[in-house]
Short mmCIF file of C-alpha atoms and ligand atoms in Angstrom, two decimals:
data_model
loop_
_atom_site.label_atom_id
_atom_site.label_comp_id
_atom_site.label_asym_id
_atom_site.label_seq_id
_atom_site.Cartn_x
_atom_site.Cartn_y
_atom_site.Cartn_z
CA MET A 163 2.16 1.71 33.41
CA GLU A 164 1.48 5.24 32.35
CA LYS A 165 2.77 7.61 29.72
CA ILE A 166 1.55 10.87 28.18
CA ILE A 167 2.09 11.16 24.46
CA LYS A 168 4.49 13.77 23.20
CA SER A 169 4.77 14.14 19.44
CA TYR A 170 7.83 15.25 17.52
CA THR A 171 7.80 16.72 14.03
CA LEU A 172 10.13 18.86 11.95
CA HIS A 173 9.35 21.76 14.29
CA ASN A 174 10.55 20.29 17.58
CA TYR A 175 12.51 17.06 17.07
CA ARG A 176 15.77 18.91 17.66
CA THR A 177 14.81 19.27 21.32
CA LEU A 178 15.23 15.49 21.74
CA PRO A 179 18.43 14.61 23.58
CA GLN A 180 18.76 11.49 21.39
CA ILE A 181 19.24 13.71 18.35
CA ASN A 182 22.76 14.39 19.60
CA SER A 183 23.71 10.92 18.41
CA LEU A 184 22.93 11.87 14.79
CA SER A 185 25.54 13.25 12.44
CA ASP A 186 25.11 16.69 10.86
CA GLU A 187 24.39 14.95 7.56
CA MET A 188 21.56 12.93 9.04
CA ILE A 189 19.99 16.05 10.49
CA ARG A 190 20.34 17.79 7.16
CA ASP A 191 18.60 14.81 5.51
CA ILE A 192 15.73 14.97 7.99
CA GLU A 193 15.32 18.68 7.26
CA VAL A 194 15.31 18.18 3.49
CA VAL A 195 13.37 14.92 3.14
CA GLY A 196 11.00 15.80 6.01
CA ARG A 197 9.64 18.67 3.88
CA VAL A 198 8.29 16.21 1.35
CA LEU A 199 7.47 13.07 3.30
CA PRO A 200 5.39 13.55 6.43
CA PHE A 201 7.51 13.23 9.55
CA LYS A 202 6.10 12.54 12.97
CA THR A 203 7.30 10.39 15.82
CA ASN A 204 6.67 10.29 19.56
CA ASN A 205 8.20 9.60 22.96
CA TYR A 206 7.26 5.89 23.01
CA VAL A 207 8.95 5.23 19.67
CA ILE A 208 11.96 7.31 20.71
CA GLU A 209 12.35 5.82 24.19
CA GLU A 210 11.20 2.23 23.82
CA LEU A 211 11.54 1.15 20.18
CA ILE A 212 14.50 2.84 18.52
CA ASP A 213 17.97 1.56 19.31
CA TRP A 214 19.95 4.79 19.33
CA ASN A 215 23.26 2.91 19.31
CA ASN A 216 22.48 1.51 15.88
CA ILE A 217 20.95 4.42 14.02
CA GLU A 218 22.58 3.69 10.67
CA SER A 219 20.48 0.57 10.27
CA ASP A 220 17.85 0.69 13.00
CA PRO A 221 14.55 -0.42 11.42
CA ILE A 222 12.33 1.69 13.65
CA PHE A 223 14.41 4.80 13.04
CA THR A 224 13.99 4.09 9.32
CA LEU A 225 10.28 3.59 9.87
CA ASN A 226 9.81 7.10 11.32
CA PHE A 227 12.75 9.30 10.38
CA PRO A 228 13.37 10.60 6.89
CA ARG A 229 16.62 9.39 5.35
CA LYS A 230 18.35 10.91 2.36
CA GLU A 231 17.80 7.98 0.01
CA MET A 232 14.03 8.08 0.52
CA LEU A 233 13.84 10.96 -1.95
CA GLU A 234 15.07 10.69 -5.48
CA LYS A 235 18.36 12.53 -5.88
CA LYS A 236 16.96 15.24 -8.13
CA HIS A 237 14.15 15.96 -5.69
CA TYR A 238 16.54 15.97 -2.75
CA TYR A 239 18.85 18.49 -4.37
CA MET A 240 15.97 20.71 -5.46
CA ILE A 241 14.75 21.09 -1.89
CA GLU A 242 18.24 21.30 -0.43
CA LYS A 243 19.08 24.14 -2.76
CA LEU A 244 15.94 26.07 -1.86
CA LEU A 245 16.71 25.65 1.84
CA ASN A 246 20.35 26.69 1.38
CA ASN A 247 19.21 29.81 -0.45
CA ASP A 248 16.69 30.64 2.26
CA ALA A 249 13.95 30.56 -0.35
CA GLU A 250 10.55 31.91 0.62
CA LYS A 251 8.13 29.51 2.21
CA THR A 252 5.63 29.81 -0.64
CA ILE A 253 8.29 28.82 -3.15
CA ILE A 254 9.39 25.83 -1.10
CA ASP A 255 5.79 24.79 -0.54
CA ALA A 256 5.03 24.92 -4.25
CA LYS A 257 8.05 22.76 -5.06
CA VAL A 258 7.15 20.32 -2.27
CA GLN A 259 3.62 20.05 -3.63
CA GLN A 260 4.94 19.41 -7.13
CA ILE A 261 7.24 16.64 -5.92
CA ARG A 262 4.49 15.03 -3.86
CA LEU A 263 2.16 14.92 -6.83
CA SER A 264 4.86 13.16 -8.82
CA LEU A 265 5.03 10.41 -6.17
CA ASN A 266 1.72 8.78 -7.13
CA PRO A 267 -0.18 9.90 -4.04
CA ASN A 268 -3.26 7.82 -4.85
CA PRO A 269 -2.02 4.44 -6.04
CA ALA A 270 -4.08 1.55 -7.42
CA GLY A 271 -6.91 3.80 -8.53
CA GLN A 272 -8.36 4.12 -5.03
CA GLU A 273 -10.51 6.92 -6.40
CA HIS A 274 -12.42 4.24 -8.30
CA ASN A 275 -13.54 2.65 -5.06
CA VAL A 276 -15.44 5.70 -3.84
CA PRO A 277 -19.15 4.95 -4.14
CA TYR A 278 -22.20 7.15 -4.67
CA LEU A 279 -25.42 7.47 -2.77
CA GLY A 280 -27.70 8.84 -5.47
CA GLU A 281 -25.83 11.93 -6.58
CA ILE A 282 -23.67 12.24 -3.49
CA LYS A 283 -20.10 11.03 -3.72
CA LEU A 284 -19.23 9.31 -0.46
CA LYS A 285 -15.71 10.54 0.00
CA GLY A 286 -15.20 8.84 3.35
CA ILE A 287 -16.04 5.39 2.01
CA GLN A 288 -14.32 2.90 -0.26
CA HIS A 289 -16.26 -0.10 -1.43
CA LYS A 290 -14.28 -2.38 -3.69
CA TYR A 291 -15.12 -5.92 -2.58
CA PRO A 292 -18.82 -6.64 -2.06
CA GLU A 293 -18.55 -7.91 1.53
CA THR A 294 -16.35 -5.21 3.01
CA VAL A 295 -16.78 -1.45 3.26
CA LEU A 296 -13.86 0.73 4.24
CA PHE A 297 -14.78 3.76 6.29
CA PHE A 298 -12.40 6.68 6.85
CA PRO A 299 -13.72 8.64 9.83
CA SER A 300 -12.58 12.23 9.37
CA GLN A 301 -11.10 12.51 12.86
CA GLY A 302 -8.96 9.45 12.19
CA GLN A 303 -6.94 10.85 9.30
CA THR A 304 -3.74 11.03 11.27
CA CYS A 305 -1.58 8.56 13.22
CA HIS A 306 0.39 8.49 16.47
CA ALA A 307 3.51 8.59 14.30
CA TYR A 308 4.05 8.45 10.54
CA CYS A 309 5.62 5.63 8.56
CA THR A 310 8.11 6.84 5.99
CA PHE A 311 6.79 4.33 3.44
CA CYS A 312 3.12 5.10 3.88
CA PHE A 313 0.87 5.34 0.83
CA ARG A 314 -1.79 7.23 2.78
CA TRP A 315 0.50 10.20 3.26
CA PRO A 316 -1.44 12.64 1.06
CA GLN A 317 -4.22 12.42 3.60
CA PHE A 318 -2.16 13.99 6.32
CA SER A 319 0.21 16.30 4.59
CA GLY A 320 -2.37 19.00 4.00
CA MET A 321 -3.41 17.88 0.51
CA SER A 322 -7.06 18.36 1.28
CA GLY A 323 -8.26 17.80 -2.28
CA LEU A 324 -7.18 14.19 -2.02
CA LYS A 325 -8.44 13.65 1.45
CA PHE A 326 -10.85 10.77 1.78
CA ALA A 327 -12.78 11.83 4.78
CA MET A 328 -16.34 12.08 5.92
CA LYS A 329 -17.82 13.46 9.08
CA GLU A 330 -21.31 12.15 8.71
CA THR A 331 -21.89 8.68 10.03
CA ASP A 332 -25.32 9.35 8.61
CA LEU A 333 -24.25 8.75 5.03
CA LEU A 334 -22.40 5.60 6.01
CA LEU A 335 -25.50 4.25 7.69
CA LYS A 336 -27.69 5.16 4.72
CA TYR A 337 -25.28 3.38 2.45
CA LEU A 338 -25.16 0.25 4.60
CA ARG A 339 -28.96 0.13 4.88
CA ILE A 340 -29.23 -0.43 1.14
CA HIS A 341 -26.16 -2.65 0.86
CA LYS A 342 -27.16 -5.81 2.64
CA GLU A 343 -24.34 -7.70 0.95
CA VAL A 344 -21.88 -5.93 3.25
CA THR A 345 -20.86 -8.10 6.19
CA ASP A 346 -17.72 -6.29 7.30
CA ILE A 347 -16.97 -2.69 8.01
CA LEU A 348 -13.35 -1.72 8.32
CA PHE A 349 -12.58 1.53 10.13
CA THR A 350 -9.36 2.82 8.70
CA GLY A 351 -7.37 5.99 8.23
CA GLY A 352 -4.76 7.18 9.10
CA ASP A 353 -5.44 5.43 12.35
CA PRO A 354 -8.94 5.35 13.85
CA MET A 355 -7.42 4.69 17.29
CA VAL A 356 -6.29 8.32 17.45
CA ILE A 357 -10.00 9.15 17.79
CA SER A 358 -11.43 9.68 21.26
CA ALA A 359 -13.50 6.84 22.70
CA SER A 360 -16.65 8.98 22.69
CA VAL A 361 -16.36 9.91 19.00
CA LEU A 362 -15.45 6.36 18.08
CA ARG A 363 -18.56 5.22 19.94
CA SER A 364 -20.71 7.65 17.96
CA TYR A 365 -19.50 6.01 14.76
CA ILE A 366 -19.81 2.43 15.94
CA GLU A 367 -22.82 2.34 18.23
CA PRO A 368 -25.48 2.83 15.51
CA LEU A 369 -24.07 -0.24 13.75
CA LEU A 370 -24.97 -2.38 16.74
CA GLN A 371 -28.70 -1.82 16.17
CA PRO A 372 -30.77 -4.73 14.78
CA GLU A 373 -31.26 -3.03 11.39
CA PHE A 374 -27.54 -3.67 10.79
CA ASN A 375 -27.67 -7.36 11.56
CA HIS A 376 -26.07 -7.98 8.17
CA ILE A 377 -22.85 -6.44 9.53
CA HIS A 378 -21.13 -9.35 11.25
CA SER A 379 -17.66 -7.97 11.76
CA ILE A 380 -16.35 -4.64 12.85
CA ARG A 381 -12.72 -4.26 12.00
CA ILE A 382 -10.41 -1.51 13.15
CA GLY A 383 -7.20 -1.05 11.17
CA THR A 384 -4.58 0.44 13.43
CA LYS A 385 -0.89 0.85 14.09
CA SER A 386 -1.44 2.10 17.62
CA LEU A 387 -0.15 -1.15 19.15
CA THR A 388 3.19 -0.23 17.63
CA TYR A 389 3.14 3.54 17.91
CA TRP A 390 1.15 4.11 21.09
CA PRO A 391 0.16 0.98 23.05
CA TYR A 392 -0.69 3.27 25.95
CA ARG A 393 -3.85 4.03 23.97
CA PHE A 394 -5.10 0.75 25.47
CA LEU A 395 -3.52 1.19 28.88
CA SER A 396 -3.34 4.65 30.40
CA ASP A 397 -4.81 7.29 28.09
CA LYS A 398 -7.55 9.13 29.91
CA ASP A 399 -10.28 7.37 27.93
CA SER A 400 -8.61 3.95 27.65
CA ASP A 401 -11.25 2.39 29.89
CA ASP A 402 -13.97 3.84 27.65
CA ILE A 403 -12.31 2.21 24.64
CA PHE A 404 -12.73 -1.13 26.38
CA ARG A 405 -16.34 -0.39 27.28
CA LEU A 406 -16.90 0.24 23.58
CA PHE A 407 -15.16 -3.01 22.62
CA ASP A 408 -17.27 -4.83 25.19
CA SER A 409 -20.49 -3.41 23.78
CA ILE A 410 -19.53 -4.45 20.24
CA ILE A 411 -19.02 -8.00 21.42
CA ALA A 412 -22.11 -7.94 23.64
CA ALA A 413 -24.11 -7.00 20.52
CA GLY A 414 -23.01 -10.32 19.01
CA LYS A 415 -20.52 -8.89 16.52
CA ASN A 416 -17.04 -10.05 15.80
CA LEU A 417 -14.47 -7.36 16.60
CA SER A 418 -11.22 -7.67 14.71
CA ILE A 419 -8.29 -5.38 15.33
CA GLN A 420 -6.26 -5.33 12.11
CA ALA A 421 -2.93 -4.52 13.65
CA HIS A 422 -0.05 -3.25 11.64
CA PHE A 423 3.38 -4.56 12.73
CA ASN A 424 6.48 -4.25 10.56
CA HIS A 425 9.19 -5.68 12.77
CA PRO A 426 9.53 -8.05 15.78
CA VAL A 427 10.92 -5.19 17.90
CA GLU A 428 7.45 -3.67 17.89
CA LEU A 429 6.17 -6.73 19.77
CA SER A 430 8.85 -6.70 22.42
CA THR A 431 7.92 -4.01 24.96
CA ASP A 432 5.93 -4.57 28.15
CA ALA A 433 3.48 -1.92 26.99
CA VAL A 434 2.58 -3.67 23.73
CA LYS A 435 2.28 -7.05 25.45
CA GLN A 436 -0.07 -5.63 28.05
CA ALA A 437 -2.11 -3.80 25.44
CA ILE A 438 -2.53 -6.97 23.37
CA SER A 439 -3.48 -8.96 26.41
CA ARG A 440 -6.05 -6.39 27.48
CA ILE A 441 -7.63 -6.33 24.02
CA ARG A 442 -7.81 -10.11 24.05
CA THR A 443 -9.69 -10.17 27.34
CA THR A 444 -12.63 -8.51 25.54
CA GLY A 445 -12.90 -11.43 23.11
CA ALA A 446 -11.69 -9.30 20.22
CA GLN A 447 -9.34 -10.90 17.71
CA ILE A 448 -6.10 -9.28 16.65
CA ARG A 449 -5.03 -9.98 13.08
CA THR A 450 -1.70 -8.71 11.87
CA GLN A 451 -0.39 -7.38 8.61
CA SER A 452 2.60 -5.61 7.15
CA PRO A 453 4.18 -4.68 3.89
CA LEU A 454 7.52 -6.20 2.99
CA LEU A 455 10.04 -3.36 3.09
CA LYS A 456 13.66 -3.16 2.08
CA HIS A 457 15.74 -1.66 4.91
CA ILE A 458 13.10 -2.64 7.50
CA ASN A 459 12.05 -6.27 7.25
CA ASP A 460 13.59 -7.83 4.13
CA ARG A 461 14.87 -11.00 5.82
CA PRO A 462 12.88 -14.24 6.19
CA GLU A 463 14.09 -14.71 9.78
CA LEU A 464 12.45 -11.44 10.82
CA TRP A 465 9.11 -12.53 9.42
CA ALA A 466 9.30 -15.97 11.00
CA GLN A 467 10.19 -14.34 14.31
CA MET A 468 7.40 -11.81 13.94
CA TRP A 469 4.72 -14.40 13.14
CA ARG A 470 5.87 -16.63 16.01
CA LYS A 471 5.78 -13.76 18.48
CA GLN A 472 2.35 -12.77 17.25
CA VAL A 473 1.01 -16.27 17.74
CA ASP A 474 2.67 -16.44 21.19
CA LEU A 475 0.76 -13.29 22.10
CA GLY A 476 -2.52 -14.64 20.72
CA CYS A 477 -2.56 -12.67 17.46
CA ILE A 478 -3.40 -14.13 14.04
CA PRO A 479 -0.98 -13.44 11.15
CA TYR A 480 -3.12 -12.23 8.25
CA TYR A 481 -1.40 -10.48 5.33
CA MET A 482 2.07 -9.83 3.96
CA PHE A 483 1.84 -7.07 1.37
CA VAL A 484 4.17 -6.01 -1.40
CA ALA A 485 5.21 -2.38 -0.79
CA ARG A 486 2.94 0.02 -2.65
CA ASP A 487 3.96 1.89 -5.75
CA THR A 488 3.87 5.28 -4.11
CA GLY A 489 5.91 7.78 -2.14
CA SER A 490 9.45 6.60 -1.49
CA ARG A 491 8.92 3.27 -3.28
CA HIS A 492 12.37 3.21 -4.82
CA TYR A 493 13.84 3.01 -1.31
CA PHE A 494 11.54 0.33 0.08
CA GLU A 495 10.55 -1.79 -2.91
CA LEU A 496 11.80 -5.29 -3.64
CA PRO A 497 11.45 -7.37 -6.81
CA LEU A 498 8.41 -9.65 -6.70
CA ASP A 499 10.67 -12.68 -7.03
CA LYS A 500 12.56 -11.59 -3.91
CA CYS A 501 9.28 -10.97 -2.06
CA TRP A 502 8.17 -14.51 -2.76
CA GLN A 503 11.60 -15.91 -1.74
CA ILE A 504 11.38 -14.09 1.58
CA PHE A 505 7.80 -15.21 2.12
CA ARG A 506 8.41 -18.89 1.47
CA ARG A 507 11.65 -19.01 3.43
CA ALA A 508 9.81 -17.57 6.41
CA TYR A 509 6.61 -19.58 5.90
CA ARG A 510 8.34 -22.94 5.72
CA GLN A 511 9.99 -22.51 9.13
CA VAL A 512 6.90 -21.71 11.19
CA SER A 513 4.10 -23.84 12.57
CA GLY A 514 0.73 -24.11 10.89
CA LEU A 515 -0.66 -21.71 13.47
CA CYS A 516 1.46 -18.98 11.89
CA ARG A 517 0.53 -20.03 8.36
CA THR A 518 -2.78 -18.20 8.48
CA VAL A 519 -0.75 -15.44 6.84
CA ARG A 520 -1.31 -14.87 3.12
CA GLY A 521 1.05 -13.20 0.75
CA PRO A 522 2.99 -11.68 -0.72
CA SER A 523 0.00 -9.75 -1.99
CA MET A 524 -0.29 -6.67 -4.19
CA SER A 525 -3.35 -4.48 -3.75
CA ASP A 526 -3.81 -3.20 -7.25
CA HIS A 527 -6.75 -1.89 -9.25
CA PRO A 528 -8.13 -5.37 -10.14
CA GLY A 529 -7.74 -6.79 -6.64
CA LYS A 530 -5.40 -8.35 -4.16
CA ILE A 531 -3.00 -10.42 -6.22
CA GLN A 532 -0.95 -13.06 -4.46
CA ILE A 533 2.36 -14.31 -5.81
CA LEU A 534 2.03 -18.06 -5.41
CA GLY A 535 5.51 -18.59 -6.76
CA VAL A 536 7.86 -18.92 -9.67
CA GLN A 537 7.62 -22.05 -11.79
CA GLU A 538 8.74 -23.34 -15.14
CA ILE A 539 5.95 -24.57 -17.37
CA LYS A 540 6.87 -26.22 -20.65
CA GLY A 541 10.17 -24.36 -20.81
CA GLU A 542 8.79 -20.93 -19.90
CA LYS A 543 9.58 -19.40 -16.54
CA VAL A 544 6.46 -17.80 -15.09
CA PHE A 545 5.02 -16.18 -12.03
CA VAL A 546 2.02 -18.10 -10.71
CA LEU A 547 -0.51 -15.66 -9.35
CA ARG A 548 -4.02 -15.63 -7.97
CA PHE A 549 -6.56 -13.18 -6.67
CA LEU A 550 -7.11 -13.24 -2.92
CA GLN A 551 -9.68 -10.53 -3.55
CA GLY A 552 -11.02 -9.47 -6.92
CA ARG A 553 -12.91 -6.47 -8.15
CA ASP A 554 -15.08 -9.20 -9.60
CA PRO A 555 -15.38 -11.97 -6.99
CA LYS A 556 -15.52 -14.57 -9.78
CA TRP A 557 -11.81 -14.02 -10.37
CA VAL A 558 -10.84 -15.11 -6.87
CA ASP A 559 -8.68 -18.21 -6.44
CA ILE A 560 -8.09 -18.95 -10.13
CA PRO A 561 -4.36 -19.44 -10.71
CA PHE A 562 -2.98 -17.42 -13.62
CA PHE A 563 0.42 -16.82 -15.12
CA ALA A 564 2.67 -13.91 -15.93
CA GLU A 565 5.99 -13.87 -17.75
CA TYR A 566 8.79 -14.15 -15.26
CA ASN A 567 10.51 -10.83 -14.83
CA PRO A 568 13.25 -10.75 -12.21
CA LYS A 569 13.14 -6.96 -11.96
CA ALA A 570 9.39 -6.40 -11.72
CA THR A 571 8.33 -4.83 -8.44
CA TRP A 572 4.60 -4.38 -9.15
CA PHE A 573 1.81 -5.99 -11.11
CA ASP A 574 1.72 -3.29 -13.79
CA GLN A 575 5.19 -4.40 -14.90
CA LEU A 576 4.03 -7.96 -15.60
CA LYS A 577 2.89 -9.36 -18.94
CA PRO A 578 0.71 -12.40 -19.48
CA ALA A 579 2.75 -15.57 -19.97
CA PHE A 580 2.74 -17.87 -23.02
CA GLY A 581 2.37 -14.97 -25.45
CA GLU A 582 -1.23 -14.25 -24.39
CA GLU A 583 -2.45 -10.73 -25.05
CA LYS A 584 -4.40 -10.19 -21.88
CA PHE A 585 -4.78 -11.65 -18.45
CA PHE A 586 -7.95 -13.70 -18.14
CA PHE A 587 -9.75 -11.03 -16.17
CA GLU A 588 -8.91 -8.03 -18.31
CA GLU A 589 -11.61 -8.44 -20.93
CA ASN A 590 -14.21 -8.52 -18.19
CA ARG A 591 -13.28 -5.26 -16.66
CA SER A 592 -15.31 -2.87 -18.83
CA LYS A 593 -18.38 -5.08 -18.55
CA LEU A 594 -18.09 -5.05 -14.80
CA THR A 595 -17.91 -1.29 -14.58
CA ARG A 596 -21.03 -1.04 -16.70
CA THR A 597 -23.12 -3.45 -14.71
CA LYS A 598 -22.04 -2.19 -11.31
CA PRO A 599 -21.50 1.55 -11.65
CA PHE A 600 -22.80 2.08 -8.17
CA LEU A 601 -20.02 0.19 -6.46
CA PHE A 602 -17.15 1.14 -8.62
CA GLU A 603 -17.94 4.71 -9.59
C1 LIG B 167 -7.84 -5.61 1.64
C2 LIG B 167 -9.04 -4.84 1.38
C3 LIG B 167 -10.26 -5.17 2.00
C4 LIG B 167 -10.38 -6.32 2.98
O1 LIG B 167 -10.06 -7.55 2.40
P1 LIG B 167 -9.99 -8.86 3.29
O2 LIG B 167 -9.26 -9.84 2.46
O3 LIG B 167 -11.39 -9.25 3.59
O4 LIG B 167 -9.25 -8.48 4.53
C5 LIG B 167 -11.36 -4.42 1.68
N1 LIG B 167 -11.31 -3.38 0.82
C6 LIG B 167 -10.16 -3.04 0.20
C7 LIG B 167 -10.16 -1.91 -0.76
C8 LIG B 167 -8.98 -3.75 0.46
O5 LIG B 167 -7.86 -3.41 -0.15
S1 LIG B 168 0.26 4.08 10.73
FE1 LIG B 168 -0.64 3.37 8.82
S2 LIG B 168 -1.72 5.15 7.94
FE2 LIG B 168 -0.31 5.87 9.56
S3 LIG B 168 1.56 6.41 8.52
FE3 LIG B 168 1.81 4.29 9.14
S4 LIG B 168 1.08 3.05 7.45
FE4 LIG B 168 0.37 5.15 7.14
#
């Protein structure tokens, strides 16, 4: 099985024969919305994932192609007007930049997770939870295609000031040498699997030396199994990728591919099945995660199907996330109550082997907050929540309560239940920042 990647963006997507099945309005919407949200797709997505007979509601089309409703009306009409008037590029660019900045490009205070090494700010690293360091290799700040809902979009729409990227593995290694509490390093992006095998090796190989024995797991967060499974099959350095995976495992480390799948269709092609199977032959694990997205996967049956397929293929369901409060959130977001309903209706119909999944979870400033459910306690309807991960690990796994709010879509809209003034962890926050300035900036 062989395929050469061909990418499509605003500049060349009109050359696709499939575009003939779109109405003039849909093309207009791509032109307008695609100025603000990053738009990129490729020949695999076009030929093997999208159902072109069902474009109005096709989830994979929605995943890659801008639709009108993804922009707020006022923003849509602003850009449309500029385009209609043939406005100068600099004027359009300025407006686009202004709109993007209004879309919360850096949600959940990710800036606060960037650590220091002495005086040097380590822009390519985020270290929020003691055991896991996130590393953003600079060559990996793009993807084989772009998700319309993605909260990392500032990184690849030319907003360089916000770019979390770092060339020097050197600084990463220095940081890890003095942080023996770190057991996991997560390569993330963008998508680190866009990086060539040789460059990826230059990042990873030093970590296999005995001085980094405290690093037990190397994780790679990627959507390439969905967007370009040929990365693991027929790219010119695919074999080298597997030699790298082999050497990670030979060094005694756990290799975990954190695969991003949003819909069962993404698990249905021969290419993805072969790619998964080849990864599994190395002894690497594949764990799966996805946000819950209106218009893409907001039905319990889809999740149950997705988790079952993943387990069939030897993958381990890991996280279901609540859609982030960024970008086109108004299009994709669902009330927290609804998220929990979808989760539990899916969870209850699958075997325990699928129930390794945890969620729905919000990654917010204080941590990963799971919605355990809605309950009535002494006459008050509440959300029951807990930290799966906490900025302070002591918070983890303690159930806590928020006033029930049927409309809330994110943690910042919740209030403590029972008339309390603060959540139990809030008074600790300033103390934590003082005692651990190094980790949390
Ligand atoms: C989710 C996350 C991690 C990894 O958490 P696990 O529960 O161990 O997968 C690490 N750092 C940040 C900032 C995260 O959001
Ligand atoms: S693959 Fe991941 S980083 Fe890339 S656009 Fe999609 S969600 Fe964002």
